[in-house]
PDB file of C-alpha atoms in Angstrom:
ATOM      1  CA  UNK A1132       1.047  23.194  -7.890  1.00 67.00           C
ATOM      2  CA  UNK A1133       0.148  20.197 -10.018  1.00 65.00           C
ATOM      3  CA  UNK A1134       1.292  19.779 -13.638  1.00 62.00           C
ATOM      4  CA  UNK A1135       4.332  22.011 -13.428  1.00 75.00           C
ATOM      5  CA  UNK A1136       8.057  21.315 -13.716  1.00 77.00           C
ATOM      6  CA  UNK A1137       8.847  21.147 -10.030  1.00 84.00           C
ATOM      7  CA  UNK A1138      11.826  18.921  -9.262  1.00 91.00           C
ATOM      8  CA  UNK A1139      14.028  17.849  -6.384  1.00 93.00           C
ATOM      9  CA  UNK A1140      12.961  16.784  -2.896  1.00 93.00           C
ATOM     10  CA  UNK A1141      10.075  18.153  -0.887  1.00 94.00           C
ATOM     11  CA  UNK A1142      11.379  20.696   1.634  1.00 94.00           C
ATOM     12  CA  UNK A1143      10.828  19.663   5.257  1.00 95.00           C
ATOM     13  CA  UNK A1144       9.608  23.203   5.934  1.00 95.00           C
ATOM     14  CA  UNK A1145       6.299  22.164   4.376  1.00 94.00           C
ATOM     15  CA  UNK A1146       5.568  20.616   7.744  1.00 95.00           C
ATOM     16  CA  UNK A1147       5.166  24.109   9.174  1.00 95.00           C
ATOM     17  CA  UNK A1148       1.976  24.720   7.187  1.00 96.00           C
ATOM     18  CA  UNK A1149      -0.130  23.119   9.890  1.00 95.00           C
ATOM     19  CA  UNK A1150      -3.410  24.728   8.755  1.00 96.00           C
ATOM     20  CA  UNK A1151      -3.111  23.284   5.255  1.00 97.00           C
ATOM     21  CA  UNK A1152      -6.158  21.333   4.072  1.00 98.00           C
ATOM     22  CA  UNK A1153      -5.074  20.309   0.557  1.00 97.00           C
ATOM     23  CA  UNK A1154      -1.664  19.517  -0.911  1.00 96.00           C
ATOM     24  CA  UNK A1155      -1.729  18.523  -4.585  1.00 95.00           C
ATOM     25  CA  UNK A1156       1.657  18.140  -6.305  1.00 95.00           C
ATOM     26  CA  UNK A1157       0.755  15.608  -8.997  1.00 94.00           C
ATOM     27  CA  UNK A1158       2.446  15.452 -12.398  1.00 93.00           C
ATOM     28  CA  UNK A1159       5.771  17.053 -11.543  1.00 94.00           C
ATOM     29  CA  UNK A1160       9.313  15.655 -11.293  1.00 94.00           C
ATOM     30  CA  UNK A1161       9.689  15.707  -7.520  1.00 96.00           C
ATOM     31  CA  UNK A1162      12.009  13.039  -6.134  1.00 96.00           C
ATOM     32  CA  UNK A1163      13.607  11.570  -3.043  1.00 96.00           C
ATOM     33  CA  UNK A1164      11.888  10.383   0.082  1.00 96.00           C
ATOM     34  CA  UNK A1165       8.965  12.095   1.746  1.00 96.00           C
ATOM     35  CA  UNK A1166      10.029  14.247   4.700  1.00 96.00           C
ATOM     36  CA  UNK A1167       8.791  13.026   8.077  1.00 96.00           C
ATOM     37  CA  UNK A1168       7.609  16.590   8.743  1.00 97.00           C
ATOM     38  CA  UNK A1169       4.584  15.930   6.529  1.00 96.00           C
ATOM     39  CA  UNK A1170       3.179  14.198   9.584  1.00 96.00           C
ATOM     40  CA  UNK A1171       2.691  17.638  11.164  1.00 96.00           C
ATOM     41  CA  UNK A1172      -0.054  18.515   8.647  1.00 97.00           C
ATOM     42  CA  UNK A1173      -2.747  17.104  10.891  1.00 96.00           C
ATOM     43  CA  UNK A1174      -5.557  19.107   9.236  1.00 97.00           C
ATOM     44  CA  UNK A1175      -4.765  17.819   5.758  1.00 97.00           C
ATOM     45  CA  UNK A1176      -7.731  16.253   3.956  1.00 98.00           C
ATOM     46  CA  UNK A1177      -6.135  15.685   0.525  1.00 98.00           C
ATOM     47  CA  UNK A1178      -2.562  14.602  -0.182  1.00 97.00           C
ATOM     48  CA  UNK A1179      -2.023  13.907  -3.882  1.00 97.00           C
ATOM     49  CA  UNK A1180       1.532  13.174  -5.034  1.00 97.00           C
ATOM     50  CA  UNK A1181       0.645  11.161  -8.143  1.00 97.00           C
ATOM     51  CA  UNK A1182       3.002  11.114 -11.105  1.00 96.00           C
ATOM     52  CA  UNK A1183       6.323  12.084  -9.586  1.00 96.00           C
ATOM     53  CA  UNK A1184       9.598  10.263  -8.861  1.00 96.00           C
ATOM     54  CA  UNK A1185       9.368   9.884  -5.098  1.00 97.00           C
ATOM     55  CA  UNK A1186      11.105   6.803  -3.725  1.00 97.00           C
ATOM     56  CA  UNK A1187      11.797   4.881  -0.533  1.00 97.00           C
ATOM     57  CA  UNK A1188       9.301   3.822   2.109  1.00 97.00           C
ATOM     58  CA  UNK A1189       6.393   5.927   3.276  1.00 97.00           C
ATOM     59  CA  UNK A1190       7.469   7.620   6.518  1.00 96.00           C
ATOM     60  CA  UNK A1191       5.670   6.383   9.634  1.00 96.00           C
ATOM     61  CA  UNK A1192       4.648   9.954  10.415  1.00 97.00           C
ATOM     62  CA  UNK A1193       2.314   9.929   7.409  1.00 96.00           C
ATOM     63  CA  UNK A1194      -0.089   7.796   9.452  1.00 96.00           C
ATOM     64  CA  UNK A1195      -0.561  10.737  11.862  1.00 94.00           C
ATOM     65  CA  UNK A1196      -2.726  12.436   9.214  1.00 97.00           C
ATOM     66  CA  UNK A1197      -5.975  11.169  10.648  1.00 95.00           C
ATOM     67  CA  UNK A1198      -8.073  13.802   8.809  1.00 97.00           C
ATOM     68  CA  UNK A1199      -7.023  12.530   5.371  1.00 98.00           C
ATOM     69  CA  UNK A1200      -9.854  11.678   3.007  1.00 98.00           C
ATOM     70  CA  UNK A1201      -7.795  11.342  -0.198  1.00 98.00           C
ATOM     71  CA  UNK A1202      -4.281   9.881  -0.256  1.00 98.00           C
ATOM     72  CA  UNK A1203      -2.701   9.232  -3.644  1.00 98.00           C
ATOM     73  CA  UNK A1204       0.910   8.333  -4.410  1.00 98.00           C
ATOM     74  CA  UNK A1205       0.168   6.527  -7.693  1.00 98.00           C
ATOM     75  CA  UNK A1206       2.930   6.384 -10.328  1.00 98.00           C
ATOM     76  CA  UNK A1207       5.998   6.944  -8.205  1.00 97.00           C
ATOM     77  CA  UNK A1208       8.859   4.692  -7.081  1.00 97.00           C
ATOM     78  CA  UNK A1209       7.840   3.958  -3.516  1.00 98.00           C
ATOM     79  CA  UNK A1210       8.879   0.609  -2.050  1.00 98.00           C
ATOM     80  CA  UNK A1211       8.676  -1.355   1.164  1.00 97.00           C
ATOM     81  CA  UNK A1212       5.651  -2.752   2.921  1.00 97.00           C
ATOM     82  CA  UNK A1213       2.378  -1.016   3.698  1.00 98.00           C
ATOM     83  CA  UNK A1214       2.306  -0.371   7.432  1.00 97.00           C
ATOM     84  CA  UNK A1215      -0.493  -1.721   9.605  1.00 98.00           C
ATOM     85  CA  UNK A1216      -0.840   1.887  10.752  1.00 97.00           C
ATOM     86  CA  UNK A1217      -2.722   2.607   7.532  1.00 97.00           C
ATOM     87  CA  UNK A1218      -5.718   1.433   9.550  1.00 97.00           C
ATOM     88  CA  UNK A1219      -5.539   4.626  11.615  1.00 97.00           C
ATOM     89  CA  UNK A1220      -6.640   6.768   8.643  1.00 97.00           C
ATOM     90  CA  UNK A1221     -10.290   6.041   9.312  1.00 97.00           C
ATOM     91  CA  UNK A1222     -11.578   9.062   7.361  1.00 98.00           C
ATOM     92  CA  UNK A1223     -10.078   7.855   4.075  1.00 98.00           C
ATOM     93  CA  UNK A1224     -12.405   7.640   1.096  1.00 98.00           C
ATOM     94  CA  UNK A1225      -9.710   7.128  -1.538  1.00 98.00           C
ATOM     95  CA  UNK A1226      -6.404   5.256  -1.157  1.00 98.00           C
ATOM     96  CA  UNK A1227      -4.322   5.095  -4.335  1.00 98.00           C
ATOM     97  CA  UNK A1228      -0.956   3.322  -4.217  1.00 98.00           C
ATOM     98  CA  UNK A1229      -0.837   1.934  -7.763  1.00 98.00           C
ATOM     99  CA  UNK A1230       2.196   1.744 -10.052  1.00 98.00           C
ATOM    100  CA  UNK A1231       4.896   1.662  -7.389  1.00 98.00           C
ATOM    101  CA  UNK A1232       7.113  -1.052  -5.911  1.00 98.00           C
ATOM    102  CA  UNK A1233       5.279  -1.793  -2.662  1.00 98.00           C
ATOM    103  CA  UNK A1234       5.674  -5.364  -1.447  1.00 98.00           C
ATOM    104  CA  UNK A1235       4.588  -7.710   1.311  1.00 98.00           C
ATOM    105  CA  UNK A1236       1.068  -8.451   2.499  1.00 98.00           C
ATOM    106  CA  UNK A1237      -1.906  -6.134   2.417  1.00 98.00           C
ATOM    107  CA  UNK A1238      -2.357  -5.516   6.164  1.00 98.00           C
ATOM    108  CA  UNK A1239      -5.538  -6.731   7.811  1.00 98.00           C
ATOM    109  CA  UNK A1240      -5.966  -3.266   9.322  1.00 98.00           C
ATOM    110  CA  UNK A1241      -7.157  -2.120   5.894  1.00 98.00           C
ATOM    111  CA  UNK A1242     -10.531  -3.347   7.147  1.00 98.00           C
ATOM    112  CA  UNK A1243     -10.657  -0.393   9.574  1.00 98.00           C
ATOM    113  CA  UNK A1244     -11.169   2.002   6.649  1.00 98.00           C
ATOM    114  CA  UNK A1245     -14.905   1.510   6.518  1.00 97.00           C
ATOM    115  CA  UNK A1246     -15.545   4.772   4.630  1.00 97.00           C
ATOM    116  CA  UNK A1247     -13.282   3.768   1.747  1.00 98.00           C
ATOM    117  CA  UNK A1248     -14.762   4.063  -1.770  1.00 98.00           C
ATOM    118  CA  UNK A1249     -11.631   3.580  -3.915  1.00 98.00           C
ATOM    119  CA  UNK A1250      -8.767   1.175  -3.114  1.00 98.00           C
ATOM    120  CA  UNK A1251      -6.243   1.218  -5.962  1.00 98.00           C
ATOM    121  CA  UNK A1252      -3.106  -0.886  -5.416  1.00 98.00           C
ATOM    122  CA  UNK A1253      -2.475  -2.277  -8.923  1.00 98.00           C
ATOM    123  CA  UNK A1254       1.000  -2.719 -10.437  1.00 98.00           C
ATOM    124  CA  UNK A1255       3.004  -3.383  -7.270  1.00 98.00           C
ATOM    125  CA  UNK A1256       4.505  -6.488  -5.646  1.00 98.00           C
ATOM    126  CA  UNK A1257       1.972  -7.044  -2.857  1.00 98.00           C
ATOM    127  CA  UNK A1258       1.853 -10.725  -1.974  1.00 98.00           C
ATOM    128  CA  UNK A1259       0.167 -13.386   0.126  1.00 98.00           C
ATOM    129  CA  UNK A1260      -3.548 -13.951   0.623  1.00 98.00           C
ATOM    130  CA  UNK A1261      -5.961 -11.060   0.364  1.00 98.00           C
ATOM    131  CA  UNK A1262      -7.035 -10.354   3.961  1.00 98.00           C
ATOM    132  CA  UNK A1263     -10.535 -11.443   5.014  1.00 98.00           C
ATOM    133  CA  UNK A1264     -10.951  -8.040   6.665  1.00 98.00           C
ATOM    134  CA  UNK A1265     -11.621  -6.635   3.186  1.00 98.00           C
ATOM    135  CA  UNK A1266     -15.153  -7.879   3.779  1.00 97.00           C
ATOM    136  CA  UNK A1267     -15.668  -5.010   6.229  1.00 98.00           C
ATOM    137  CA  UNK A1268     -15.432  -2.516   3.369  1.00 98.00           C
ATOM    138  CA  UNK A1269     -19.096  -2.695   2.469  1.00 97.00           C
ATOM    139  CA  UNK A1270     -19.010   0.786   0.897  1.00 98.00           C
ATOM    140  CA  UNK A1271     -16.027   0.126  -1.377  1.00 98.00           C
ATOM    141  CA  UNK A1272     -16.880   0.658  -5.045  1.00 98.00           C
ATOM    142  CA  UNK A1273     -13.539   0.272  -6.842  1.00 98.00           C
ATOM    143  CA  UNK A1274     -10.898  -2.321  -5.920  1.00 98.00           C
ATOM    144  CA  UNK A1275      -8.054  -2.530  -8.416  1.00 98.00           C
ATOM    145  CA  UNK A1276      -5.374  -4.984  -7.342  1.00 98.00           C
ATOM    146  CA  UNK A1277      -4.156  -6.383 -10.658  1.00 98.00           C
ATOM    147  CA  UNK A1278      -0.490  -7.130 -11.401  1.00 98.00           C
ATOM    148  CA  UNK A1279       0.604  -8.115  -7.908  1.00 98.00           C
ATOM    149  CA  UNK A1280       1.420 -11.454  -6.286  1.00 98.00           C
ATOM    150  CA  UNK A1281      -1.741 -12.181  -4.279  1.00 98.00           C
ATOM    151  CA  UNK A1282      -2.397 -15.879  -3.778  1.00 98.00           C
ATOM    152  CA  UNK A1283      -6.016 -16.310  -2.658  1.00 97.00           C
ATOM    153  CA  UNK A1284      -9.438 -14.674  -2.476  1.00 97.00           C
ATOM    154  CA  UNK A1285     -11.191 -14.822   0.911  1.00 97.00           C
ATOM    155  CA  UNK A1286     -14.901 -15.689   0.936  1.00 96.00           C
ATOM    156  CA  UNK A1287     -15.464 -12.560   3.044  1.00 97.00           C
ATOM    157  CA  UNK A1288     -15.051 -10.485  -0.107  1.00 97.00           C
ATOM    158  CA  UNK A1289     -18.630 -11.444  -0.848  1.00 96.00           C
ATOM    159  CA  UNK A1290     -19.631  -8.918   1.839  1.00 97.00           C
ATOM    160  CA  UNK A1291     -18.276  -5.988  -0.202  1.00 98.00           C
ATOM    161  CA  UNK A1292     -21.817  -5.219  -1.270  1.00 96.00           C
ATOM    162  CA  UNK A1293     -21.168  -1.868  -3.020  1.00 98.00           C
ATOM    163  CA  UNK A1294     -18.363  -3.165  -5.228  1.00 98.00           C
ATOM    164  CA  UNK A1295     -18.715  -2.093  -8.874  1.00 98.00           C
ATOM    165  CA  UNK A1296     -15.185  -2.681 -10.212  1.00 98.00           C
ATOM    166  CA  UNK A1297     -13.030  -5.632  -9.139  1.00 98.00           C
ATOM    167  CA  UNK A1298      -9.715  -6.289 -10.873  1.00 98.00           C
ATOM    168  CA  UNK A1299      -7.516  -9.142  -9.628  1.00 98.00           C
ATOM    169  CA  UNK A1300      -5.864  -9.958 -12.951  1.00 98.00           C
ATOM    170  CA  UNK A1301      -2.208 -11.000 -13.233  1.00 98.00           C
ATOM    171  CA  UNK A1302      -1.684 -12.246  -9.699  1.00 98.00           C
ATOM    172  CA  UNK A1303      -0.812 -15.724  -8.388  1.00 98.00           C
ATOM    173  CA  UNK A1304      -4.299 -16.758  -7.338  1.00 97.00           C
ATOM    174  CA  UNK A1305      -4.839 -20.493  -6.900  1.00 96.00           C
ATOM    175  CA  UNK A1306      -7.707 -22.716  -5.821  1.00 92.00           C
ATOM    176  CA  UNK A1307     -11.311 -22.163  -6.747  1.00 91.00           C
ATOM    177  CA  UNK A1308     -13.330 -18.981  -6.978  1.00 92.00           C
ATOM    178  CA  UNK A1309     -15.280 -18.688  -3.708  1.00 93.00           C
ATOM    179  CA  UNK A1310     -19.042 -18.961  -4.314  1.00 94.00           C
ATOM    180  CA  UNK A1311     -19.576 -15.938  -2.057  1.00 95.00           C
ATOM    181  CA  UNK A1312     -18.290 -13.781  -4.914  1.00 93.00           C
ATOM    182  CA  UNK A1313     -21.729 -14.185  -6.524  1.00 93.00           C
ATOM    183  CA  UNK A1314     -23.185 -11.999  -3.756  1.00 95.00           C
ATOM    184  CA  UNK A1315     -21.562  -8.978  -5.398  1.00 96.00           C
ATOM    185  CA  UNK A1316     -24.683  -8.073  -7.337  1.00 95.00           C
ATOM    186  CA  UNK A1317     -23.555  -4.539  -8.169  1.00 96.00           C
ATOM    187  CA  UNK A1318     -20.435  -5.639 -10.054  1.00 96.00           C
ATOM    188  CA  UNK A1319     -20.125  -3.974 -13.432  1.00 96.00           C
ATOM    189  CA  UNK A1320     -16.538  -5.109 -14.103  1.00 97.00           C
ATOM    190  CA  UNK A1321     -14.858  -8.275 -12.826  1.00 95.00           C
ATOM    191  CA  UNK A1322     -11.382  -9.039 -14.195  1.00 96.00           C
ATOM    192  CA  UNK A1323      -9.379 -12.040 -13.089  1.00 96.00           C
ATOM    193  CA  UNK A1324      -7.229 -13.156 -16.073  1.00 96.00           C
ATOM    194  CA  UNK A1325      -3.686 -14.539 -15.845  1.00 97.00           C
ATOM    195  CA  UNK A1326      -3.956 -16.435 -12.577  1.00 97.00           C
ATOM    196  CA  UNK A1327      -3.896 -20.155 -11.705  1.00 96.00           C
ATOM    197  CA  UNK A1328      -7.461 -20.662 -10.517  1.00 94.00           C
ATOM    198  CA  UNK A1329      -8.946 -24.143 -10.843  1.00 92.00           C
ATOM    199  CA  UNK A1330     -12.180 -26.002 -10.235  1.00 86.00           C
ATOM    200  CA  UNK A1331     -15.631 -25.166 -11.504  1.00 83.00           C
ATOM    201  CA  UNK A1332     -17.335 -21.800 -11.574  1.00 80.00           C
ATOM    202  CA  UNK A1333     -19.900 -21.206  -8.830  1.00 75.00           C
ATOM    203  CA  UNK A1334     -23.288 -22.294 -10.138  1.00 69.00           C
ATOM    204  CA  UNK A1335     -24.776 -19.018  -8.912  1.00 68.00           C
ATOM    205  CA  UNK A1336     -22.922 -17.191 -11.685  1.00 61.00           C
ATOM    206  CA  UNK A1337     -25.515 -18.561 -14.077  1.00 51.00           C
TER     207      UNK A1337
END
């Protein structure tokens, strides 16, 4: 049902499709909050709502979808904080929350998602220090967190050994760049402009 002209709210009756494995509604004009009944779709592996006009907080029932491998709500109008319950989606390989209005800290429970390959949270209002638990995501390849309000980089990020793309541009990062970042030998793209970092570059970068 992607790339149509669907509009209005999602009907709660969708929650009755309990055998559903994939729900892709990207690039429509759907709006309103997500119905709590989506939490009944316990067999769902892909939920892609990118490019709509959904708003409000993510319902707590969404964290019941423990089979999810792909969860994308990029380019909507969602707000509120990201619940610590996100850590219960341990089968996730792709989490895309970019271009919304999410705020507050990135919960430490994100470190439970050890199968994650893509973590896309750019263009929000996430704030505070990046959690050291990110270091548990040794299989993560893409981490895009630009245009937020993060304040510091934990040295544990040096353990993200599969990381290829790291974007932390346009945040509120201060202090020095941790030398552990030089352990990310697979990095192909590292962006960190428009912050307030200070001190010298780690000598290992040479």
